[in-house]
PDB file of C-alpha atoms and ligand atoms in Angstrom:
ATOM      1  CA  MET I   1      13.808  11.836  21.682  1.00 96.00           C
ATOM      2  CA  LYS I   2      13.463  13.926  18.537  1.00 98.00           C
ATOM      3  CA  LEU I   3      14.402  11.713  15.596  1.00 98.00           C
ATOM      4  CA  VAL I   4      14.567  12.291  11.839  1.00 98.00           C
ATOM      5  CA  PHE I   5      14.733   9.485   9.303  1.00 98.00           C
ATOM      6  CA  LEU I   6      16.643  10.623   6.239  1.00 98.00           C
ATOM      7  CA  GLY I   7      17.281   8.615   3.132  1.00 96.00           C
ATOM      8  CA  PRO I   8      16.288   7.997  -0.478  1.00 96.00           C
ATOM      9  CA  PRO I   9      12.801   6.850  -1.458  1.00 93.00           C
ATOM     10  CA  GLY I  10      12.530   3.098  -1.026  1.00 90.00           C
ATOM     11  CA  ALA I  11      15.131   2.895   1.717  1.00 94.00           C
ATOM     12  CA  GLY I  12      12.437   1.568   4.084  1.00 90.00           C
ATOM     13  CA  LYS I  13      12.052   4.627   6.299  1.00 94.00           C
ATOM     14  CA  GLY I  14       8.313   4.082   6.642  1.00 90.00           C
ATOM     15  CA  THR I  15       8.623   0.386   7.394  1.00 89.00           C
ATOM     16  CA  LEU I  16      11.396   1.034   9.980  1.00 94.00           C
ATOM     17  CA  ALA I  17       9.387   3.890  11.504  1.00 95.00           C
ATOM     18  CA  THR I  18       6.414   1.560  11.973  1.00 91.00           C
ATOM     19  CA  LEU I  19       8.671  -0.911  13.845  1.00 93.00           C
ATOM     20  CA  ALA I  20      10.646   1.722  15.714  1.00 95.00           C
ATOM     21  CA  LYS I  21       7.562   3.599  17.019  1.00 94.00           C
ATOM     22  CA  GLN I  22       6.656   0.590  19.097  1.00 93.00           C
ATOM     23  CA  ALA I  23      10.193  -0.152  20.155  1.00 93.00           C
ATOM     24  CA  LEU I  24      10.893   3.425  21.132  1.00 95.00           C
ATOM     25  CA  ASN I  25       7.343   4.490  22.027  1.00 95.00           C
ATOM     26  CA  LEU I  26       7.354   7.587  19.820  1.00 97.00           C
ATOM     27  CA  PRO I  27       4.747   8.850  17.398  1.00 97.00           C
ATOM     28  CA  HIS I  28       5.484   8.316  13.661  1.00 97.00           C
ATOM     29  CA  ILE I  29       4.976  11.455  11.633  1.00 97.00           C
ATOM     30  CA  SER I  30       5.185  10.810   7.873  1.00 96.00           C
ATOM     31  CA  THR I  31       4.641  13.795   5.589  1.00 97.00           C
ATOM     32  CA  GLY I  32       3.994  11.407   2.707  1.00 95.00           C
ATOM     33  CA  ASP I  33       1.233   9.666   4.705  1.00 94.00           C
ATOM     34  CA  ILE I  34      -0.242  13.038   5.645  1.00 97.00           C
ATOM     35  CA  PHE I  35      -0.375  14.142   2.014  1.00 97.00           C
ATOM     36  CA  ARG I  36      -1.736  10.778   0.799  1.00 94.00           C
ATOM     37  CA  SER I  37      -4.540  10.740   3.389  1.00 94.00           C
ATOM     38  CA  ASN I  38      -5.529  14.292   2.357  1.00 97.00           C
ATOM     39  CA  ILE I  39      -5.621  13.116  -1.264  1.00 96.00           C
ATOM     40  CA  LYS I  40      -7.781  10.165  -0.364  1.00 93.00           C
ATOM     41  CA  GLU I  41     -10.193  12.381   1.645  1.00 96.00           C
ATOM     42  CA  GLY I  42     -10.280  14.986  -1.127  1.00 97.00           C
ATOM     43  CA  THR I  43      -9.413  17.904   1.189  1.00 98.00           C
ATOM     44  CA  PRO I  44      -8.260  21.237  -0.286  1.00 97.00           C
ATOM     45  CA  LEU I  45      -4.679  20.295   0.682  1.00 97.00           C
ATOM     46  CA  GLY I  46      -5.145  16.955  -1.099  1.00 98.00           C
ATOM     47  CA  LEU I  47      -6.481  18.504  -4.267  1.00 97.00           C
ATOM     48  CA  LYS I  48      -3.544  20.909  -4.256  1.00 97.00           C
ATOM     49  CA  VAL I  49      -0.791  18.292  -3.866  1.00 98.00           C
ATOM     50  CA  LYS I  50      -2.101  15.345  -5.847  1.00 97.00           C
ATOM     51  CA  LYS I  51      -0.403  16.100  -9.122  1.00 97.00           C
ATOM     52  CA  ILE I  52       2.862  16.871  -7.350  1.00 97.00           C
ATOM     53  CA  LEU I  53       2.916  13.566  -5.544  1.00 96.00           C
ATOM     54  CA  ASP I  54       1.897  11.539  -8.614  1.00 93.00           C
ATOM     55  CA  SER I  55       4.757  13.009 -10.617  1.00 92.00           C
ATOM     56  CA  GLY I  56       7.310  12.502  -7.852  1.00 93.00           C
ATOM     57  CA  GLY I  57       8.030  16.208  -7.233  1.00 95.00           C
ATOM     58  CA  LEU I  58       8.151  18.009  -3.899  1.00 97.00           C
ATOM     59  CA  VAL I  59       5.301  19.898  -2.269  1.00 98.00           C
ATOM     60  CA  PRO I  60       6.347  23.567  -1.762  1.00 98.00           C
ATOM     61  CA  ASP I  61       8.366  24.153   1.414  1.00 98.00           C
ATOM     62  CA  GLU I  62       5.921  26.758   2.872  1.00 98.00           C
ATOM     63  CA  THR I  63       2.994  24.248   2.798  1.00 98.00           C
ATOM     64  CA  THR I  64       5.039  21.367   4.117  1.00 98.00           C
ATOM     65  CA  ILE I  65       6.721  23.302   6.905  1.00 98.00           C
ATOM     66  CA  GLU I  66       3.399  24.619   8.167  1.00 98.00           C
ATOM     67  CA  ILE I  67       1.851  21.124   8.231  1.00 97.00           C
ATOM     68  CA  VAL I  68       4.799  19.637  10.149  1.00 98.00           C
ATOM     69  CA  GLN I  69       4.972  22.528  12.671  1.00 98.00           C
ATOM     70  CA  ASP I  70       1.216  22.184  13.387  1.00 97.00           C
ATOM     71  CA  ARG I  71       1.522  18.400  13.778  1.00 97.00           C
ATOM     72  CA  LEU I  72       4.463  18.616  16.170  1.00 98.00           C
ATOM     73  CA  ARG I  73       2.519  20.994  18.389  1.00 97.00           C
ATOM     74  CA  LYS I  74       0.063  18.186  19.240  1.00 97.00           C
ATOM     75  CA  PRO I  75       0.272  16.615  22.713  1.00 97.00           C
ATOM     76  CA  ASP I  76       1.552  13.209  21.497  1.00 97.00           C
ATOM     77  CA  CYS I  77       4.696  14.815  20.146  1.00 97.00           C
ATOM     78  CA  GLN I  78       5.736  16.605  23.351  1.00 96.00           C
ATOM     79  CA  GLY I  79       7.967  13.670  24.422  1.00 95.00           C
ATOM     80  CA  GLY I  80       9.614  13.363  21.025  1.00 97.00           C
ATOM     81  CA  PHE I  81       8.750  11.968  17.611  1.00 98.00           C
ATOM     82  CA  ILE I  82      10.010  10.158  14.505  1.00 98.00           C
ATOM     83  CA  LEU I  83       9.877  12.461  11.519  1.00 98.00           C
ATOM     84  CA  ASP I  84       9.771  10.347   8.305  1.00 97.00           C
ATOM     85  CA  GLY I  85      10.145  12.186   5.040  1.00 97.00           C
ATOM     86  CA  PHE I  86      10.852  15.648   6.520  1.00 98.00           C
ATOM     87  CA  PRO I  87      13.025  17.588   6.129  1.00 98.00           C
ATOM     88  CA  ARG I  88      13.729  17.036   2.398  1.00 98.00           C
ATOM     89  CA  THR I  89      15.254  20.430   1.587  1.00 98.00           C
ATOM     90  CA  ILE I  90      17.806  22.665   3.377  1.00 98.00           C
ATOM     91  CA  ASP I  91      15.075  25.336   3.858  1.00 98.00           C
ATOM     92  CA  GLN I  92      12.916  22.756   5.584  1.00 98.00           C
ATOM     93  CA  ALA I  93      15.846  21.748   7.813  1.00 98.00           C
ATOM     94  CA  GLU I  94      16.532  25.349   8.733  1.00 98.00           C
ATOM     95  CA  ALA I  95      12.901  25.858   9.652  1.00 98.00           C
ATOM     96  CA  LEU I  96      12.878  22.652  11.671  1.00 98.00           C
ATOM     97  CA  GLU I  97      15.879  23.966  13.756  1.00 98.00           C
ATOM     98  CA  THR I  98      13.605  26.920  14.894  1.00 98.00           C
ATOM     99  CA  PHE I  99      10.790  24.782  16.243  1.00 97.00           C
ATOM    100  CA  ALA I 100      12.102  21.252  16.995  1.00 97.00           C
ATOM    101  CA  ALA I 101      15.740  20.696  16.434  1.00 97.00           C
ATOM    102  CA  PRO I 102      16.294  16.927  15.986  1.00 98.00           C
ATOM    103  CA  GLN I 103      18.741  15.171  18.400  1.00 97.00           C
ATOM    104  CA  ALA I 104      19.519  12.340  16.016  1.00 98.00           C
ATOM    105  CA  VAL I 105      19.241  12.065  12.230  1.00 98.00           C
ATOM    106  CA  ILE I 106      19.357   8.539  10.848  1.00 98.00           C
ATOM    107  CA  ASN I 107      20.781   8.327   7.409  1.00 98.00           C
ATOM    108  CA  PHE I 108      19.460   5.187   5.623  1.00 97.00           C
ATOM    109  CA  ILE I 109      22.016   4.048   3.007  1.00 97.00           C
ATOM    110  CA  LEU I 110      20.970   1.953   0.025  1.00 96.00           C
ATOM    111  CA  ALA I 111      22.358   1.483  -3.511  1.00 94.00           C
ATOM    112  CA  ASP I 112      20.344   2.792  -6.460  1.00 91.00           C
ATOM    113  CA  GLU I 113      19.637  -0.680  -7.994  1.00 92.00           C
ATOM    114  CA  ILE I 114      18.047  -1.875  -4.795  1.00 94.00           C
ATOM    115  CA  ILE I 115      15.995   1.290  -4.486  1.00 94.00           C
ATOM    116  CA  ILE I 116      14.549   0.743  -7.934  1.00 93.00           C
ATOM    117  CA  GLN I 117      13.949  -2.943  -7.337  1.00 94.00           C
ATOM    118  CA  ARG I 118      12.095  -2.142  -4.008  1.00 94.00           C
ATOM    119  CA  LEU I 119       9.939   0.674  -5.414  1.00 94.00           C
ATOM    120  CA  SER I 120       8.976  -0.959  -8.690  1.00 94.00           C
ATOM    121  CA  GLY I 121       7.778  -4.184  -6.846  1.00 95.00           C
ATOM    122  CA  ARG I 122       5.950  -2.355  -4.081  1.00 94.00           C
ATOM    123  CA  ARG I 123       2.179  -2.855  -3.844  1.00 96.00           C
ATOM    124  CA  VAL I 124      -0.010  -1.121  -1.347  1.00 94.00           C
ATOM    125  CA  CYS I 125      -3.493  -1.860  -0.022  1.00 95.00           C
ATOM    126  CA  LYS I 126      -6.013   0.599  -1.442  1.00 93.00           C
ATOM    127  CA  ASN I 127      -8.011   0.194   1.688  1.00 92.00           C
ATOM    128  CA  CYS I 128      -5.633   0.171   4.762  1.00 91.00           C
ATOM    129  CA  GLY I 129      -2.356   1.280   3.242  1.00 88.00           C
ATOM    130  CA  ALA I 130      -0.420  -1.893   4.187  1.00 90.00           C
ATOM    131  CA  SER I 131       2.647  -2.385   2.050  1.00 90.00           C
ATOM    132  CA  PHE I 132       3.775  -5.498   0.180  1.00 93.00           C
ATOM    133  CA  HIS I 133       6.358  -6.451  -2.376  1.00 94.00           C
ATOM    134  CA  LEU I 134       5.969  -8.794  -5.338  1.00 95.00           C
ATOM    135  CA  GLU I 135       9.281 -10.599  -4.584  1.00 93.00           C
ATOM    136  CA  ASN I 136      10.414  -9.522  -1.106  1.00 88.00           C
ATOM    137  CA  LEU I 137       7.116  -9.631   0.754  1.00 90.00           C
ATOM    138  CA  PRO I 138       4.341 -11.199  -1.366  1.00 96.00           C
ATOM    139  CA  PRO I 139       0.803 -11.198   0.006  1.00 97.00           C
ATOM    140  CA  ARG I 140      -0.690 -14.608   0.736  1.00 97.00           C
ATOM    141  CA  ARG I 141      -3.229 -14.247  -2.034  1.00 97.00           C
ATOM    142  CA  GLU I 142      -2.194 -12.446  -5.253  1.00 96.00           C
ATOM    143  CA  GLY I 143      -3.479  -8.875  -5.434  1.00 97.00           C
ATOM    144  CA  LEU I 144      -5.199  -8.998  -2.027  1.00 98.00           C
ATOM    145  CA  CYS I 145      -4.232  -7.491   1.320  1.00 97.00           C
ATOM    146  CA  ASP I 146      -3.357  -9.967   4.136  1.00 97.00           C
ATOM    147  CA  GLN I 147      -4.783  -7.717   6.705  1.00 96.00           C
ATOM    148  CA  CYS I 148      -8.100  -6.530   5.265  1.00 98.00           C
ATOM    149  CA  ASP I 149      -8.668  -8.289   1.865  1.00 97.00           C
ATOM    150  CA  GLY I 150      -8.407  -4.885   0.161  1.00 97.00           C
ATOM    151  CA  GLU I 151      -7.204  -4.543  -3.419  1.00 98.00           C
ATOM    152  CA  LEU I 152      -3.415  -4.116  -3.848  1.00 98.00           C
ATOM    153  CA  ILE I 153      -2.357  -1.362  -6.140  1.00 97.00           C
ATOM    154  CA  GLN I 154       0.820   0.346  -7.326  1.00 95.00           C
ATOM    155  CA  ARG I 155       1.310   3.802  -5.850  1.00 92.00           C
ATOM    156  CA  PRO I 156       1.046   6.311  -8.724  1.00 91.00           C
ATOM    157  CA  ASP I 157       4.585   7.552  -7.838  1.00 93.00           C
ATOM    158  CA  ASP I 158       6.005   3.982  -8.050  1.00 94.00           C
ATOM    159  CA  THR I 159       5.924   3.943 -11.867  1.00 92.00           C
ATOM    160  CA  ALA I 160       9.261   3.870 -13.605  1.00 91.00           C
ATOM    161  CA  GLN I 161       9.039   7.526 -14.683  1.00 92.00           C
ATOM    162  CA  ALA I 162       8.012   8.851 -11.256  1.00 92.00           C
ATOM    163  CA  ILE I 163      10.716   6.722  -9.551  1.00 93.00           C
ATOM    164  CA  GLN I 164      13.395   8.391 -11.745  1.00 93.00           C
ATOM    165  CA  GLN I 165      11.970  11.788 -10.848  1.00 93.00           C
ATOM    166  CA  ARG I 166      11.965  11.048  -7.093  1.00 94.00           C
ATOM    167  CA  LEU I 167      15.587   9.850  -7.271  1.00 95.00           C
ATOM    168  CA  SER I 168      16.776  12.932  -9.090  1.00 95.00           C
ATOM    169  CA  VAL I 169      14.870  15.201  -6.668  1.00 96.00           C
ATOM    170  CA  TYR I 170      16.439  13.258  -3.803  1.00 97.00           C
ATOM    171  CA  THR I 171      19.943  13.784  -5.251  1.00 97.00           C
ATOM    172  CA  ALA I 172      19.455  17.440  -5.932  1.00 98.00           C
ATOM    173  CA  GLN I 173      17.420  18.575  -2.938  1.00 98.00           C
ATOM    174  CA  THR I 174      17.607  16.070  -0.077  1.00 98.00           C
ATOM    175  CA  GLU I 175      21.060  14.565  -0.276  1.00 97.00           C
ATOM    176  CA  PRO I 176      22.709  17.870   0.774  1.00 98.00           C
ATOM    177  CA  LEU I 177      21.060  17.376   4.178  1.00 98.00           C
ATOM    178  CA  ILE I 178      23.521  14.590   4.877  1.00 98.00           C
ATOM    179  CA  GLY I 179      26.413  17.084   4.994  1.00 98.00           C
ATOM    180  CA  TYR I 180      24.254  19.612   6.798  1.00 98.00           C
ATOM    181  CA  TYR I 181      23.551  17.247   9.721  1.00 98.00           C
ATOM    182  CA  ARG I 182      27.005  15.651   9.634  1.00 98.00           C
ATOM    183  CA  LYS I 183      28.386  19.081  10.319  1.00 98.00           C
ATOM    184  CA  LYS I 184      25.976  19.536  13.292  1.00 97.00           C
ATOM    185  CA  GLY I 185      27.172  16.214  14.646  1.00 97.00           C
ATOM    186  CA  THR I 186      23.703  14.587  14.758  1.00 98.00           C
ATOM    187  CA  LEU I 187      23.987  12.309  11.730  1.00 98.00           C
ATOM    188  CA  LYS I 188      24.079   8.528  12.196  1.00 97.00           C
ATOM    189  CA  ASP I 189      24.607   6.223   9.176  1.00 97.00           C
ATOM    190  CA  ILE I 190      22.725   2.977   8.909  1.00 97.00           C
ATOM    191  CA  ASP I 191      22.960   0.250   6.281  1.00 97.00           C
ATOM    192  CA  ALA I 192      19.302  -0.082   5.026  1.00 96.00           C
ATOM    193  CA  GLN I 193      19.854  -3.255   3.023  1.00 95.00           C
ATOM    194  CA  PRO I 194      19.216  -6.038   5.611  1.00 95.00           C
ATOM    195  CA  GLN I 195      15.721  -7.246   6.669  1.00 91.00           C
ATOM    196  CA  PRO I 196      13.758  -4.601   8.596  1.00 91.00           C
ATOM    197  CA  GLU I 197      14.155  -6.394  12.015  1.00 94.00           C
ATOM    198  CA  VAL I 198      17.904  -6.356  11.517  1.00 96.00           C
ATOM    199  CA  VAL I 199      17.962  -2.685  10.624  1.00 97.00           C
ATOM    200  CA  LEU I 200      15.817  -1.987  13.660  1.00 96.00           C
ATOM    201  CA  GLN I 201      18.328  -3.645  15.977  1.00 97.00           C
ATOM    202  CA  THR I 202      21.140  -1.531  14.350  1.00 97.00           C
ATOM    203  CA  LEU I 203      19.077   1.568  14.887  1.00 97.00           C
ATOM    204  CA  ILE I 204      18.550   0.900  18.555  1.00 96.00           C
ATOM    205  CA  LYS I 205      22.254   0.169  19.014  1.00 96.00           C
ATOM    206  CA  VAL I 206      23.215   3.405  17.185  1.00 95.00           C
ATOM    207  CA  LEU I 207      20.889   5.459  19.336  1.00 94.00           C
ATOM    208  CA  LYS I 208      22.348   4.099  22.537  1.00 91.00           C
ATOM    209  CA  ALA I 209      25.942   4.713  21.412  1.00 84.00           C
TER     210      ALA I 209
HETATM  211  P1  ADP F   1       9.165   8.101  -0.459  1.00 76.49           P
HETATM  212  O1  ADP F   1      10.050   8.423   0.682  1.00 76.49           O
HETATM  213  O2  ADP F   1       8.950   6.695  -0.691  1.00 76.49           O
HETATM  214  O3  ADP F   1       9.420   8.906  -1.701  1.00 76.49           O
HETATM  215  P2  ADP F   1       7.002   9.541   0.965  1.00 76.49           P
HETATM  216  O4  ADP F   1       5.768   8.816   1.328  1.00 76.49           O
HETATM  217  O5  ADP F   1       7.936   9.946   2.057  1.00 76.49           O
HETATM  218  O6  ADP F   1       7.698   8.645  -0.104  1.00 76.49           O
HETATM  219  O7  ADP F   1       6.624  10.856   0.128  1.00 76.49           O
HETATM  220  C1  ADP F   1       5.799  10.796  -0.987  1.00 76.49           C
HETATM  221  C2  ADP F   1       5.719  12.174  -1.685  1.00 76.49           C
HETATM  222  O8  ADP F   1       5.151  13.160  -0.805  1.00 76.49           O
HETATM  223  C3  ADP F   1       7.058  12.771  -2.158  1.00 76.49           C
HETATM  224  O9  ADP F   1       7.471  12.313  -3.335  1.00 76.49           O
HETATM  225  C4  ADP F   1       6.603  14.292  -2.178  1.00 76.49           C
HETATM  226  O10 ADP F   1       5.841  14.556  -3.306  1.00 76.49           O
HETATM  227  C5  ADP F   1       5.728  14.426  -1.030  1.00 76.49           C
HETATM  228  N1  ADP F   1       6.535  14.829   0.197  1.00 76.49           N
HETATM  229  C6  ADP F   1       6.644  14.031   1.301  1.00 76.49           C
HETATM  230  N2  ADP F   1       7.444  14.724   2.252  1.00 76.49           N
HETATM  231  C7  ADP F   1       7.783  15.908   1.686  1.00 76.49           C
HETATM  232  C8  ADP F   1       8.540  17.022   2.098  1.00 76.49           C
HETATM  233  N3  ADP F   1       9.164  17.038   3.288  1.00 76.49           N
HETATM  234  N4  ADP F   1       8.618  18.082   1.257  1.00 76.49           N
HETATM  235  C9  ADP F   1       8.009  18.143   0.083  1.00 76.49           C
HETATM  236  N5  ADP F   1       7.240  17.092  -0.441  1.00 76.49           N
HETATM  237  C10 ADP F   1       7.134  16.004   0.398  1.00 76.49           C
HETATM  238 ZN1   ZN F   2      -5.480  -3.712   3.688  1.00 76.49          ZN
END
């Protein structure tokens, strides 16, 4: 199954993809994770995109499309995939149609206030990338990762200013994809507010329907 997770930042696409990849036995391809690991490793791509990610802007389509196309060619994606964070523009969506048209596009729906609450309270492990939340999912020990004892930090793009930027980029560039895929008949709406396990059950039901 070729699946796309669409939705605003903070809707929980990454969290859900982590749960769904086990439930559906599909690889989880996150463009955000690919960019962040390149930044961490200091690769040429990482150096090129660091400032863009920190400010909450979008990496140029040409770069992003090439990375996704290469990744989807790998053997683990031949039986399908979960694409998380791609496409984010109409041009990216048009490109995806030419090499791996999605069968279902999940539209995660969440109110702006909740998005801001989720993103501003998010803390991630510097070491293993595990994600926590000051109120919704606090770590057992303050400032430390439950999994690996690593230091918990705020993502540079989770500051108030970058959050505003990501939301306006979402509205201008990504939201039009909702209409694009609705017209194609592949869009499936999901309420992203409940607990992740509940959203997962809804997702599985929606995919069977
Ligand atoms: P979130 O969905 O929480 O905003 P992601 O981890 O999906 O975070 O993405 C983080 C950042 O990576 C984005 O703000 C953007 O700079 C970059 N990025 C990710 N996917 C794309 C994409 N498809 N096109 C352009 N830039 C992207
Ligand atoms: Zn950790």
